[in-house]
Amino acid sequence: MPPRLQSGAGNVRILVCASCRAAGADPDAPRPGAVLAAGLAQALDTACEASVTVETVECLSVCKRPCTVALAGEGRWTYVYGDLDPKDGVETLLTFARQYRDTHDGIVPWRERADAIRKGVVARIPPIAIASPT
Amino acid sequence: MPPRLQSGAGNVRILVCASCRAAGADPDAPRPGAVLAAGLAQALDTACEASVTVETVECLSVCKRPCTVALAGEGRWTYVYGDLDPKDGVETLLTFARQYRDTHDGIVPWRERADAIRKGVVARIPPIAIASPT
């Protein structure tokens, strides 16, 4: 599992799958998810934006749609997106993460979502509290 | 949003999307997810199985692959599955939920997963702690 770029201190977390690679890609080339995560980390650092954090994670099981990411936040729906470009995806994701952060439940109105976000949705999971085993 | 069938007192939760319907289906027919959730609730009730709970949820954004469910549990990866049959899916899911419950991280070995589970995977999300806003 690749090292984490930044731990989840912020209240919105972008989890970038660093396992998958595009079909036919050079196996020794950097994984597109690692490129995307590094771009996001740099942009967040430049913006001194602590309310959004980015980290790489092991396989999100969406192997045919790199780059794949999950967005999660306290009390919010968790979203999974695929088909993100490792370069252009940085700005798209940062804009969306800010929109997501500024909602109370993670649901950004459809008309306000970028095209790549609309088309890239893979799944979403409601905000759930998991009971501890008794 | 349909009523919840059972609240999440158990340590493994099956969240069944009750929004989507099969292409070309009668719009007035019961949604396949509602049928699956009712079958799961009945089977769990019959088995007096409190460690697994089932509830219906609003759209999981996997609209083209009904039935769609999410499995979640304390400290475990959350998994999303699609293409489950509303009838046959009951036993498949219950077996898998028990396997999932008996792991510490939600990762059931590949060779032990039923075919419908192997083929139906949509995405997975790591066990994450979300920091409260500060």
Coordinates of C-alpha atoms in Angstrom, one line a residue, chain A residues 1-88:
Chain A
M1 CA 0.0 0.0 0.0
P2 CA 1.4 3.4 -1.0
P3 CA 2.3 5.8 1.8
R4 CA -0.3 8.2 2.9
L5 CA 0.3 11.7 1.7
Q6 CA -1.5 13.4 4.5
S7 CA -3.5 12.1 7.4
G8 CA -7.2 13.0 7.7
A9 CA -7.2 16.0 10.0
G10 CA -9.6 18.0 7.8
N11 CA -13.3 17.5 7.8
V12 CA -13.4 16.4 4.1
R13 CA -11.2 13.6 2.9
I14 CA -10.3 12.7 -0.6
L15 CA -9.2 9.1 -0.8
V16 CA -7.4 8.4 -4.1
C17 CA -6.9 4.9 -5.3
A18 CA -3.2 4.5 -6.2
S19 CA -3.5 0.9 -7.3
C20 CA -5.2 1.0 -10.7
R21 CA -3.6 1.9 -14.0
A22 CA -5.0 2.6 -17.5
A23 CA -5.3 -0.3 -19.9
G24 CA -2.1 -0.8 -21.9
A25 CA -0.1 1.6 -19.7
D26 CA 3.6 1.0 -19.0
P27 CA 3.7 -1.1 -15.8
D28 CA 6.6 0.9 -14.6
A29 CA 5.1 4.3 -15.1
P30 CA 3.7 6.1 -12.1
R31 CA 0.1 5.1 -11.4
P32 CA -2.4 7.8 -12.5
G33 CA -3.9 7.8 -9.0
A34 CA -0.5 8.6 -7.5
V35 CA -0.1 11.5 -9.9
L36 CA -3.5 12.8 -9.1
A37 CA -3.0 12.5 -5.4
A38 CA 0.4 14.4 -5.6
G39 CA -1.3 17.1 -7.6
L40 CA -4.1 17.5 -5.1
A41 CA -1.7 17.5 -2.2
Q42 CA 0.4 20.2 -3.8
A43 CA -2.6 22.3 -4.6
L44 CA -4.0 22.0 -1.1
D45 CA -0.6 22.9 0.3
T46 CA -0.4 26.0 -1.9
A47 CA -3.9 27.0 -0.9
C48 CA -3.1 26.4 2.8
E49 CA -6.4 24.5 2.8
A50 CA -6.7 22.4 6.0
S51 CA -10.4 21.6 5.7
V52 CA -9.7 19.2 2.8
T53 CA -7.1 16.4 3.0
V54 CA -5.9 13.9 0.4
E55 CA -4.5 10.5 0.9
T56 CA -3.7 7.5 -1.3
V57 CA -5.5 4.3 -0.5
E58 CA -5.3 0.7 -1.7
C59 CA -7.7 -0.5 -4.5
L60 CA -11.2 0.9 -4.3
S61 CA -12.4 -2.0 -6.6
V62 CA -13.2 0.2 -9.5
C63 CA -10.2 -1.0 -11.4
K64 CA -11.5 -0.3 -14.9
R65 CA -12.2 3.4 -14.4
P66 CA -9.0 5.2 -13.2
C67 CA -8.5 7.6 -11.7
T68 CA -10.9 6.6 -8.9
V69 CA -11.5 8.6 -5.7
A70 CA -13.8 8.6 -2.7
L71 CA -14.9 11.7 -0.9
A72 CA -16.0 11.4 2.7
G73 CA -16.8 13.8 5.5
E74 CA -18.4 13.9 8.9
G75 CA -22.2 13.4 8.6
R76 CA -22.1 13.3 4.8
W77 CA -22.8 10.9 2.1
T78 CA -19.6 9.2 0.8
Y79 CA -19.2 9.4 -2.9
V80 CA -17.0 7.3 -5.3
Y81 CA -16.0 8.8 -8.6
G82 CA -14.1 7.3 -11.5
D83 CA -12.7 8.3 -15.0
L84 CA -10.9 11.3 -13.6
D85 CA -7.9 12.7 -15.4
P86 CA -4.7 12.6 -13.3
K87 CA -3.9 16.2 -14.3
D88 CA -7.2 18.0 -15.1

